[in-house]
Amino acid sequence: MSVLIGGGTGFVGRHLSKLLKDKGYKAIAVSRKPGKERVTWADVKKNGLPEDCKAVVSLSGRLVLEPFKRLDDAYLKDLYDSRIEPTKILANAVSEAKQPPQAFVTISGVGFYPPSEKTSYTEDSEGGSDWLAKLSREWEAASTLPDTVSTRRVIVRSGVVLGPDGGMIKQLLPVPLAVYLPMLPIGSGKQWFPWIHVRDIAGIIAYAIENDRVTGVLNGVAPQHVNNDDFTKSFCKAFKKMSYGPLFVPGLAMNLVYGQDRAMMVLQGQKVKPERTLEMGYEYCHPDIDSAMHDISKAFLKGN
Ligand SMILES: NC(=O)c1ccc[n+]([C@@H]2O[C@H](COP(=O)([O-])OP(=O)(O)OC[C@H]3O[C@@H](n4cnc5c(N)ncnc54)[C@H](OP(=O)(O)O)[C@@H]3O)[C@@H](O)[C@H]2O)c1
């Protein structure tokens, strides 16, 4: 059977495709560019879902933390359009399929919850009201299906995805030699850092596809809560970097790189519990940061 993955060419999509192939599925990416094992968005609009489609996954989205960009109207529109339009195209294809797929799994982010050092959030918590929360809310709403469609709808609110070949680690270590550069906590270092290993975000999506009882929102974060300081220590230990004692990257530097609107994503954080994810029975490959970072550094230093 096949699984259609919008944004399947990206970091999470590549790991999910590999996992699904290992389980015997045919993974088909939906991309802006044609290619092997891919279809384009125009193909999906014209032809609908592939035959024998077990599930549809929506992962498309332009990077939110592009350095040295300003969150102007054009960039914000692209952040919305690159998420909401593809999700709506997939929701429409699911709704119109003669044989509806069993599951429609869409990703969103923990930016749905307001940053706070004190509050713990579960899947049932209220969302925030800043620009990122609004974007997340509209993104999630774009995956709404008519009541008449039997397909299970699952939303995975992802934390920062950590893996050797993409996402944040790739930004921190753009070239192998960067492992020799210092790594410092950001701002106070006390802000929560909701994280997940890429194997687990792919694992949660695959679990949602394969288990009939999984519906609704799942927090895609690891069960161990760490703050930015804990993450930095674990990163330094795994990559055998020196710890630089009381030094830190000041918030001002983050404001210069990302602008104030987006710097809040790294200077503040959310304590997010994967309550329903655990209740639904998902078992993590890397539930704690040291195991995750050890695995990632091993793969990174081997060249993935
Ligand atoms: N990585 C994280 O830490 C993290 C955390 C929370 C949420 N998320 C969300 O999870 C999803 C997958 O993350 P990822 O790290 O795999 O992202 P990624 O590597 O940047 O890939 C996302 C895919 O989205 C498509 N895309 C990029 N820019 C686009 C644009 N302007 N218009 C239309 N499509 C565009 C691309 O597909 P084509 O080039 O093939 O069209 C790309 O392969 C994203 O939506 C992201 O926002 C990620």
mmCIF file of C-alpha atoms and ligand atoms in Angstrom:
data_model
loop_
_atom_site.group_PDB
_atom_site.id
_atom_site.type_symbol
_atom_site.label_atom_id
_atom_site.label_comp_id
_atom_site.label_asym_id
_atom_site.label_seq_id
_atom_site.Cartn_x
_atom_site.Cartn_y
_atom_site.Cartn_z
ATOM 1 C CA MET A 1 0.000 0.000 0.000
ATOM 2 C CA SER A 2 1.136 3.571 -0.527
ATOM 3 C CA VAL A 3 1.459 6.605 1.725
ATOM 4 C CA LEU A 4 1.333 10.051 0.137
ATOM 5 C CA ILE A 5 3.568 12.584 1.939
ATOM 6 C CA GLY A 6 3.276 16.316 1.220
ATOM 7 C CA GLY A 7 6.751 17.760 1.860
ATOM 8 C CA GLY A 8 8.137 14.221 1.858
ATOM 9 C CA THR A 9 11.400 15.517 0.352
ATOM 10 C CA GLY A 10 12.313 17.396 3.554
ATOM 11 C CA PHE A 11 14.198 16.373 6.686
ATOM 12 C CA VAL A 12 11.286 14.716 8.514
ATOM 13 C CA GLY A 13 9.787 13.443 5.239
ATOM 14 C CA ARG A 14 12.963 11.594 4.248
ATOM 15 C CA HIS A 15 13.156 9.831 7.611
ATOM 16 C CA LEU A 16 9.432 9.006 7.517
ATOM 17 C CA SER A 17 9.714 7.657 3.944
ATOM 18 C CA LYS A 18 12.589 5.385 4.940
ATOM 19 C CA LEU A 19 10.729 4.093 7.992
ATOM 20 C CA LEU A 20 7.577 3.419 5.944
ATOM 21 C CA LYS A 21 9.573 1.670 3.194
ATOM 22 C CA ASP A 22 11.211 -0.529 5.835
ATOM 23 C CA LYS A 23 7.655 -1.448 6.924
ATOM 24 C CA GLY A 24 6.765 -2.420 3.355
ATOM 25 C CA TYR A 25 4.856 0.688 2.189
ATOM 26 C CA LYS A 26 5.452 2.657 -0.967
ATOM 27 C CA ALA A 27 6.226 6.247 0.087
ATOM 28 C CA ILE A 28 5.303 8.888 -2.492
ATOM 29 C CA ALA A 29 6.379 12.499 -1.852
ATOM 30 C CA VAL A 30 4.359 15.476 -3.049
ATOM 31 C CA SER A 31 6.800 18.195 -4.077
ATOM 32 C CA ARG A 32 6.983 21.456 -6.006
ATOM 33 C CA LYS A 33 9.508 19.725 -8.289
ATOM 34 C CA PRO A 34 8.900 16.499 -10.217
ATOM 35 C CA GLY A 35 11.283 13.595 -9.586
ATOM 36 C CA LYS A 36 11.702 9.929 -8.706
ATOM 37 C CA GLU A 37 9.130 8.558 -6.221
ATOM 38 C CA ARG A 38 7.379 11.953 -6.299
ATOM 39 C CA VAL A 39 4.311 13.614 -7.675
ATOM 40 C CA THR A 40 3.713 17.368 -7.929
ATOM 41 C CA TRP A 41 0.939 19.398 -6.295
ATOM 42 C CA ALA A 42 -0.622 19.858 -9.741
ATOM 43 C CA ASP A 43 -0.711 16.038 -10.111
ATOM 44 C CA VAL A 44 -2.582 15.676 -6.799
ATOM 45 C CA LYS A 45 -5.066 18.421 -7.738
ATOM 46 C CA LYS A 46 -5.682 16.738 -11.093
ATOM 47 C CA ASN A 47 -5.523 13.031 -10.254
ATOM 48 C CA GLY A 48 -6.323 12.861 -6.525
ATOM 49 C CA LEU A 49 -4.736 10.184 -4.333
ATOM 50 C CA PRO A 50 -2.678 7.277 -5.713
ATOM 51 C CA GLU A 51 -4.289 3.846 -5.871
ATOM 52 C CA ASP A 52 -4.263 1.758 -2.735
ATOM 53 C CA CYS A 53 -3.493 4.791 -0.575
ATOM 54 C CA LYS A 54 -3.393 3.801 3.098
ATOM 55 C CA ALA A 55 -2.623 7.246 4.478
ATOM 56 C CA VAL A 56 -1.842 10.845 3.629
ATOM 57 C CA VAL A 57 0.687 12.940 5.570
ATOM 58 C CA SER A 58 1.151 16.717 5.410
ATOM 59 C CA LEU A 59 4.641 18.049 6.232
ATOM 60 C CA SER A 60 5.159 20.980 3.830
ATOM 61 C CA GLY A 61 6.266 24.328 5.122
ATOM 62 C CA ARG A 62 8.892 26.965 4.532
ATOM 63 C CA LEU A 63 11.450 27.194 7.343
ATOM 64 C CA VAL A 64 10.312 29.574 10.098
ATOM 65 C CA LEU A 65 13.800 30.272 11.503
ATOM 66 C CA GLU A 66 15.615 31.416 8.357
ATOM 67 C CA PRO A 67 18.480 33.530 9.715
ATOM 68 C CA PHE A 68 18.839 37.212 8.775
ATOM 69 C CA LYS A 69 15.280 37.479 7.426
ATOM 70 C CA ARG A 70 12.683 39.842 8.776
ATOM 71 C CA LEU A 71 9.139 38.710 9.430
ATOM 72 C CA ASP A 72 7.671 41.098 6.859
ATOM 73 C CA ASP A 73 4.319 40.614 5.115
ATOM 74 C CA ALA A 74 5.824 38.682 2.187
ATOM 75 C CA TYR A 75 7.693 36.202 4.415
ATOM 76 C CA LEU A 76 4.700 35.748 6.739
ATOM 77 C CA LYS A 77 2.432 35.119 3.730
ATOM 78 C CA ASP A 78 4.870 32.492 2.459
ATOM 79 C CA LEU A 79 4.963 30.816 5.902
ATOM 80 C CA TYR A 80 1.146 30.575 5.773
ATOM 81 C CA ASP A 81 0.835 29.658 2.081
ATOM 82 C CA SER A 82 3.547 26.960 2.186
ATOM 83 C CA ARG A 83 1.657 25.188 5.018
ATOM 84 C CA ILE A 84 -2.011 25.922 4.560
ATOM 85 C CA GLU A 85 -2.370 25.563 0.782
ATOM 86 C CA PRO A 86 -0.643 22.136 0.596
ATOM 87 C CA THR A 87 -2.620 20.901 3.636
ATOM 88 C CA LYS A 88 -5.889 22.023 2.020
ATOM 89 C CA ILE A 89 -4.991 20.319 -1.278
ATOM 90 C CA LEU A 90 -4.374 17.067 0.618
ATOM 91 C CA ALA A 91 -7.553 17.434 2.728
ATOM 92 C CA ASN A 92 -9.510 17.954 -0.469
ATOM 93 C CA ALA A 93 -7.954 14.900 -2.128
ATOM 94 C CA VAL A 94 -8.776 12.817 0.984
ATOM 95 C CA SER A 95 -12.380 14.085 1.002
ATOM 96 C CA GLU A 96 -12.884 13.304 -2.667
ATOM 97 C CA ALA A 97 -11.201 9.875 -2.728
ATOM 98 C CA LYS A 98 -13.453 7.019 -3.846
ATOM 99 C CA GLN A 99 -11.703 4.829 -1.300
ATOM 100 C CA PRO A 100 -10.820 7.151 1.605
ATOM 101 C CA PRO A 101 -7.404 6.495 3.180
ATOM 102 C CA GLN A 102 -7.383 5.180 6.747
ATOM 103 C CA ALA A 103 -5.489 8.156 8.175
ATOM 104 C CA PHE A 104 -4.687 11.803 7.440
ATOM 105 C CA VAL A 105 -1.760 12.895 9.616
ATOM 106 C CA THR A 106 -0.659 16.522 9.613
ATOM 107 C CA ILE A 107 2.215 18.171 11.427
ATOM 108 C CA SER A 108 2.061 21.437 13.350
ATOM 109 C CA GLY A 109 4.317 22.904 16.021
ATOM 110 C CA VAL A 110 4.482 23.378 19.792
ATOM 111 C CA GLY A 111 4.460 27.112 18.992
ATOM 112 C CA PHE A 112 0.702 26.521 19.298
ATOM 113 C CA TYR A 113 1.209 26.872 23.099
ATOM 114 C CA PRO A 114 2.213 30.199 24.664
ATOM 115 C CA PRO A 115 5.831 30.355 25.898
ATOM 116 C CA SER A 116 6.079 30.025 29.681
ATOM 117 C CA GLU A 117 8.647 28.862 32.231
ATOM 118 C CA LYS A 118 5.975 27.759 34.733
ATOM 119 C CA THR A 119 3.060 26.213 32.851
ATOM 120 C CA SER A 120 3.054 22.591 31.612
ATOM 121 C CA TYR A 121 1.065 21.930 28.467
ATOM 122 C CA THR A 122 -0.725 18.782 27.349
ATOM 123 C CA GLU A 123 -2.628 18.212 24.120
ATOM 124 C CA ASP A 124 -5.769 19.583 25.826
ATOM 125 C CA SER A 125 -4.203 22.934 26.768
ATOM 126 C CA GLU A 126 -5.397 26.167 25.200
ATOM 127 C CA GLY A 127 -3.318 27.658 22.392
ATOM 128 C CA GLY A 128 -1.571 31.039 22.568
ATOM 129 C CA SER A 129 -2.353 34.287 20.783
ATOM 130 C CA ASP A 130 0.998 35.349 19.276
ATOM 131 C CA TRP A 131 1.699 35.152 15.516
ATOM 132 C CA LEU A 132 3.145 31.636 15.754
ATOM 133 C CA ALA A 133 0.151 30.289 17.678
ATOM 134 C CA LYS A 134 -2.198 31.859 15.113
ATOM 135 C CA LEU A 135 -0.216 30.285 12.266
ATOM 136 C CA SER A 136 -0.329 26.877 14.005
ATOM 137 C CA ARG A 137 -4.076 27.172 14.629
ATOM 138 C CA GLU A 138 -4.870 27.992 10.985
ATOM 139 C CA TRP A 139 -2.494 25.269 9.792
ATOM 140 C CA GLU A 140 -4.290 22.709 11.946
ATOM 141 C CA ALA A 141 -7.717 23.950 10.819
ATOM 142 C CA ALA A 142 -6.668 23.478 7.167
ATOM 143 C CA SER A 143 -6.689 19.693 7.712
ATOM 144 C CA THR A 144 -10.404 19.637 8.651
ATOM 145 C CA LEU A 145 -12.364 16.938 6.820
ATOM 146 C CA PRO A 146 -16.131 16.816 6.247
ATOM 147 C CA ASP A 147 -18.010 14.731 8.864
ATOM 148 C CA THR A 148 -19.035 12.302 6.123
ATOM 149 C CA VAL A 149 -15.405 11.198 5.542
ATOM 150 C CA SER A 150 -14.352 8.141 7.554
ATOM 151 C CA THR A 151 -10.599 8.895 7.486
ATOM 152 C CA ARG A 152 -8.994 9.285 10.938
ATOM 153 C CA ARG A 153 -7.502 12.752 11.395
ATOM 154 C CA VAL A 154 -4.361 13.121 13.528
ATOM 155 C CA ILE A 155 -2.393 16.311 14.250
ATOM 156 C CA VAL A 156 1.166 15.990 15.571
ATOM 157 C CA ARG A 157 2.415 19.154 17.316
ATOM 158 C CA SER A 158 6.150 18.795 16.902
ATOM 159 C CA GLY A 159 8.934 20.130 19.100
ATOM 160 C CA VAL A 160 12.397 20.958 17.707
ATOM 161 C CA VAL A 161 13.353 17.923 15.620
ATOM 162 C CA LEU A 162 16.919 16.738 16.278
ATOM 163 C CA GLY A 163 18.760 14.541 13.781
ATOM 164 C CA PRO A 164 22.182 14.381 12.140
ATOM 165 C CA ASP A 165 21.125 15.406 8.647
ATOM 166 C CA GLY A 166 18.706 18.325 8.909
ATOM 167 C CA GLY A 167 16.777 20.730 11.106
ATOM 168 C CA MET A 168 18.432 22.529 14.005
ATOM 169 C CA ILE A 169 21.566 20.336 14.215
ATOM 170 C CA LYS A 170 22.308 21.041 10.548
ATOM 171 C CA GLN A 171 21.963 24.778 11.288
ATOM 172 C CA LEU A 172 24.308 24.486 14.274
ATOM 173 C CA LEU A 173 26.780 22.296 12.348
ATOM 174 C CA PRO A 174 26.460 23.357 8.690
ATOM 175 C CA VAL A 175 29.889 21.848 7.865
ATOM 176 C CA PRO A 176 31.731 18.993 9.659
ATOM 177 C CA LEU A 177 34.476 21.375 10.889
ATOM 178 C CA ALA A 178 31.865 23.319 12.866
ATOM 179 C CA VAL A 179 32.087 20.603 15.546
ATOM 180 C CA TYR A 180 35.251 22.428 16.693
ATOM 181 C CA LEU A 181 33.426 25.737 17.279
ATOM 182 C CA PRO A 182 32.166 26.601 20.765
ATOM 183 C CA MET A 183 28.558 25.930 21.705
ATOM 184 C CA LEU A 184 26.923 28.160 24.285
ATOM 185 C CA PRO A 185 23.515 28.363 25.953
ATOM 186 C CA ILE A 186 21.169 31.000 24.537
ATOM 187 C CA GLY A 187 19.867 33.858 26.686
ATOM 188 C CA SER A 188 19.104 32.769 30.252
ATOM 189 C CA GLY A 189 19.420 29.076 29.280
ATOM 190 C CA LYS A 190 16.412 28.445 31.531
ATOM 191 C CA GLN A 191 13.830 28.515 28.725
ATOM 192 C CA TRP A 192 12.237 25.130 28.025
ATOM 193 C CA PHE A 193 13.478 23.305 24.962
ATOM 194 C CA PRO A 194 10.742 20.959 23.685
ATOM 195 C CA TRP A 195 12.648 18.512 21.488
ATOM 196 C CA ILE A 196 12.266 15.162 19.718
ATOM 197 C CA HIS A 197 14.634 12.820 17.871
ATOM 198 C CA VAL A 198 13.829 12.628 14.146
ATOM 199 C CA ARG A 199 13.411 8.839 14.437
ATOM 200 C CA ASP A 200 10.643 9.444 16.982
ATOM 201 C CA ILE A 201 8.738 12.144 15.065
ATOM 202 C CA ALA A 202 8.753 9.768 12.075
ATOM 203 C CA GLY A 203 7.870 6.926 14.473
ATOM 204 C CA ILE A 204 4.862 8.794 15.936
ATOM 205 C CA ILE A 205 3.531 9.570 12.445
ATOM 206 C CA ALA A 206 3.953 5.936 11.345
ATOM 207 C CA TYR A 207 2.314 4.774 14.608
ATOM 208 C CA ALA A 208 -0.643 7.109 13.944
ATOM 209 C CA ILE A 209 -0.976 5.669 10.432
ATOM 210 C CA GLU A 210 -0.957 2.057 11.606
ATOM 211 C CA ASN A 211 -3.055 2.202 14.789
ATOM 212 C CA ASP A 212 -6.794 2.584 14.343
ATOM 213 C CA ARG A 213 -7.401 3.981 17.802
ATOM 214 C CA VAL A 214 -5.128 7.014 17.269
ATOM 215 C CA THR A 215 -7.096 10.202 16.527
ATOM 216 C CA GLY A 216 -6.876 13.889 17.418
ATOM 217 C CA VAL A 217 -3.854 15.816 18.656
ATOM 218 C CA LEU A 218 -0.588 14.202 19.781
ATOM 219 C CA ASN A 219 2.293 16.237 21.151
ATOM 220 C CA GLY A 220 5.395 15.259 19.152
ATOM 221 C CA VAL A 221 7.951 15.861 21.886
ATOM 222 C CA ALA A 222 10.180 13.586 23.967
ATOM 223 C CA PRO A 223 8.959 12.777 27.493
ATOM 224 C CA GLN A 224 12.102 14.201 29.130
ATOM 225 C CA HIS A 225 11.832 17.952 29.722
ATOM 226 C CA VAL A 226 15.060 19.881 29.277
ATOM 227 C CA ASN A 227 15.876 23.560 29.181
ATOM 228 C CA ASN A 228 18.276 25.240 26.782
ATOM 229 C CA ASP A 229 21.132 24.891 29.263
ATOM 230 C CA ASP A 230 20.555 21.099 29.632
ATOM 231 C CA PHE A 231 20.408 20.712 25.844
ATOM 232 C CA THR A 232 23.669 22.656 25.399
ATOM 233 C CA LYS A 233 25.429 20.484 28.015
ATOM 234 C CA SER A 234 24.185 17.295 26.371
ATOM 235 C CA PHE A 235 25.223 18.573 22.939
ATOM 236 C CA CYS A 236 28.734 19.450 24.217
ATOM 237 C CA LYS A 237 29.084 16.029 25.897
ATOM 238 C CA ALA A 238 27.993 14.125 22.776
ATOM 239 C CA PHE A 239 30.210 16.107 20.409
ATOM 240 C CA LYS A 240 33.065 16.293 22.940
ATOM 241 C CA LYS A 241 32.996 20.089 22.861
ATOM 242 C CA MET A 242 34.452 22.243 25.630
ATOM 243 C CA SER A 243 31.960 23.685 28.072
ATOM 244 C CA TYR A 244 32.459 27.436 28.288
ATOM 245 C CA GLY A 245 31.366 27.975 31.894
ATOM 246 C CA PRO A 246 29.339 31.134 32.457
ATOM 247 C CA LEU A 247 29.461 32.331 28.827
ATOM 248 C CA PHE A 248 26.183 32.501 26.876
ATOM 249 C CA VAL A 249 24.784 33.927 23.615
ATOM 250 C CA PRO A 250 22.977 37.130 24.582
ATOM 251 C CA GLY A 251 19.346 37.606 23.594
ATOM 252 C CA LEU A 252 20.386 40.711 21.656
ATOM 253 C CA ALA A 253 22.405 38.545 19.252
ATOM 254 C CA MET A 254 19.324 36.371 18.595
ATOM 255 C CA ASN A 255 17.253 39.513 17.979
ATOM 256 C CA LEU A 256 19.825 40.610 15.391
ATOM 257 C CA VAL A 257 19.843 37.219 13.626
ATOM 258 C CA TYR A 258 16.104 36.469 13.666
ATOM 259 C CA GLY A 259 14.355 39.750 14.560
ATOM 260 C CA GLN A 260 12.379 40.082 17.805
ATOM 261 C CA ASP A 261 9.260 38.275 16.537
ATOM 262 C CA ARG A 262 11.119 35.062 15.810
ATOM 263 C CA ALA A 263 13.933 35.366 18.397
ATOM 264 C CA MET A 264 11.235 34.618 20.997
ATOM 265 C CA MET A 265 11.164 31.079 19.568
ATOM 266 C CA VAL A 266 14.690 30.470 20.878
ATOM 267 C CA LEU A 267 14.715 32.853 23.866
ATOM 268 C CA GLN A 268 11.463 31.495 25.319
ATOM 269 C CA GLY A 269 10.054 27.994 25.334
ATOM 270 C CA GLN A 270 7.204 25.726 26.348
ATOM 271 C CA LYS A 271 7.137 22.773 28.746
ATOM 272 C CA VAL A 272 5.149 20.314 26.652
ATOM 273 C CA LYS A 273 4.091 16.845 27.819
ATOM 274 C CA PRO A 274 3.373 14.099 25.271
ATOM 275 C CA GLU A 275 0.466 12.913 27.441
ATOM 276 C CA ARG A 276 -1.815 11.500 24.725
ATOM 277 C CA THR A 277 1.156 10.218 22.694
ATOM 278 C CA LEU A 278 2.130 8.016 25.666
ATOM 279 C CA GLU A 279 -1.494 7.119 26.490
ATOM 280 C CA MET A 280 -1.947 5.945 22.891
ATOM 281 C CA GLY A 281 0.933 3.543 23.472
ATOM 282 C CA TYR A 282 3.782 5.036 21.427
ATOM 283 C CA GLU A 283 7.180 3.798 22.683
ATOM 284 C CA TYR A 284 10.064 6.220 22.170
ATOM 285 C CA CYS A 285 13.405 5.158 20.663
ATOM 286 C CA HIS A 286 15.122 8.144 22.327
ATOM 287 C CA PRO A 287 13.138 9.334 25.371
ATOM 288 C CA ASP A 288 16.071 11.230 26.932
ATOM 289 C CA ILE A 289 18.338 13.917 25.520
ATOM 290 C CA ASP A 290 21.666 12.177 26.265
ATOM 291 C CA SER A 291 20.629 9.038 24.353
ATOM 292 C CA ALA A 292 19.349 11.175 21.465
ATOM 293 C CA MET A 293 22.459 13.351 21.267
ATOM 294 C CA HIS A 294 24.776 10.338 21.559
ATOM 295 C CA ASP A 295 22.976 8.687 18.618
ATOM 296 C CA ILE A 296 23.008 11.922 16.572
ATOM 297 C CA SER A 297 26.700 12.683 17.158
ATOM 298 C CA LYS A 298 27.629 9.104 16.196
ATOM 299 C CA ALA A 299 25.693 9.378 12.912
ATOM 300 C CA PHE A 300 26.966 12.921 12.234
ATOM 301 C CA LEU A 301 30.626 12.047 12.776
ATOM 302 C CA LYS A 302 30.219 8.962 10.544
ATOM 303 C CA GLY A 303 28.806 11.284 7.812
ATOM 304 C CA ASN A 304 25.210 10.203 8.594
HETATM 305 N N1 LIG B 1 12.276 20.463 11.855
HETATM 306 C C1 LIG B 1 11.738 20.927 12.980
HETATM 307 O O1 LIG B 1 12.425 21.139 13.995
HETATM 308 C C2 LIG B 1 10.243 21.187 13.040
HETATM 309 C C3 LIG B 1 9.636 21.510 14.268
HETATM 310 C C4 LIG B 1 8.263 21.750 14.323
HETATM 311 C C5 LIG B 1 7.513 21.690 13.158
HETATM 312 N N2 LIG B 1 8.144 21.395 11.974
HETATM 313 C C6 LIG B 1 7.359 21.364 10.741
HETATM 314 O O2 LIG B 1 7.408 20.064 10.217
HETATM 315 C C7 LIG B 1 7.425 20.104 8.798
HETATM 316 C C8 LIG B 1 8.575 19.256 8.295
HETATM 317 O O3 LIG B 1 9.784 19.783 8.835
HETATM 318 P P1 LIG B 1 11.166 19.565 8.077
HETATM 319 O O4 LIG B 1 12.235 19.907 9.047
HETATM 320 O O5 LIG B 1 11.158 18.257 7.386
HETATM 321 O O6 LIG B 1 11.066 20.729 6.979
HETATM 322 P P2 LIG B 1 11.949 20.865 5.648
HETATM 323 O O7 LIG B 1 13.101 19.958 5.610
HETATM 324 O O8 LIG B 1 12.252 22.340 5.521
HETATM 325 O O9 LIG B 1 10.977 20.337 4.524
HETATM 326 C C9 LIG B 1 9.672 20.735 4.346
HETATM 327 C C10 LIG B 1 9.251 20.568 2.896
HETATM 328 O O10 LIG B 1 8.340 21.627 2.649
HETATM 329 C C11 LIG B 1 8.428 22.013 1.293
HETATM 330 N N3 LIG B 1 8.594 23.488 1.238
HETATM 331 C C12 LIG B 1 9.620 24.238 1.710
HETATM 332 N N4 LIG B 1 9.425 25.543 1.435
HETATM 333 C C13 LIG B 1 8.256 25.600 0.774
HETATM 334 C C14 LIG B 1 7.521 26.666 0.189
HETATM 335 N N5 LIG B 1 7.959 27.943 0.260
HETATM 336 N N6 LIG B 1 6.342 26.366 -0.427
HETATM 337 C C15 LIG B 1 5.905 25.076 -0.491
HETATM 338 N N7 LIG B 1 6.562 24.014 0.030
HETATM 339 C C16 LIG B 1 7.719 24.293 0.651
HETATM 340 C C17 LIG B 1 9.666 21.406 0.682
HETATM 341 O O11 LIG B 1 9.268 20.445 -0.311
HETATM 342 P P3 LIG B 1 9.627 20.611 -1.881
HETATM 343 O O12 LIG B 1 10.859 21.455 -1.975
HETATM 344 O O13 LIG B 1 9.854 19.214 -2.326
HETATM 345 O O14 LIG B 1 8.431 21.234 -2.495
HETATM 346 C C18 LIG B 1 10.355 20.727 1.868
HETATM 347 O O15 LIG B 1 10.919 19.499 1.529
HETATM 348 C C19 LIG B 1 7.516 21.576 8.391
HETATM 349 O O16 LIG B 1 6.246 22.038 8.005
HETATM 350 C C20 LIG B 1 7.954 22.267 9.665
HETATM 351 O O17 LIG B 1 7.458 23.588 9.782
HETATM 352 C C21 LIG B 1 9.467 21.122 11.889
#
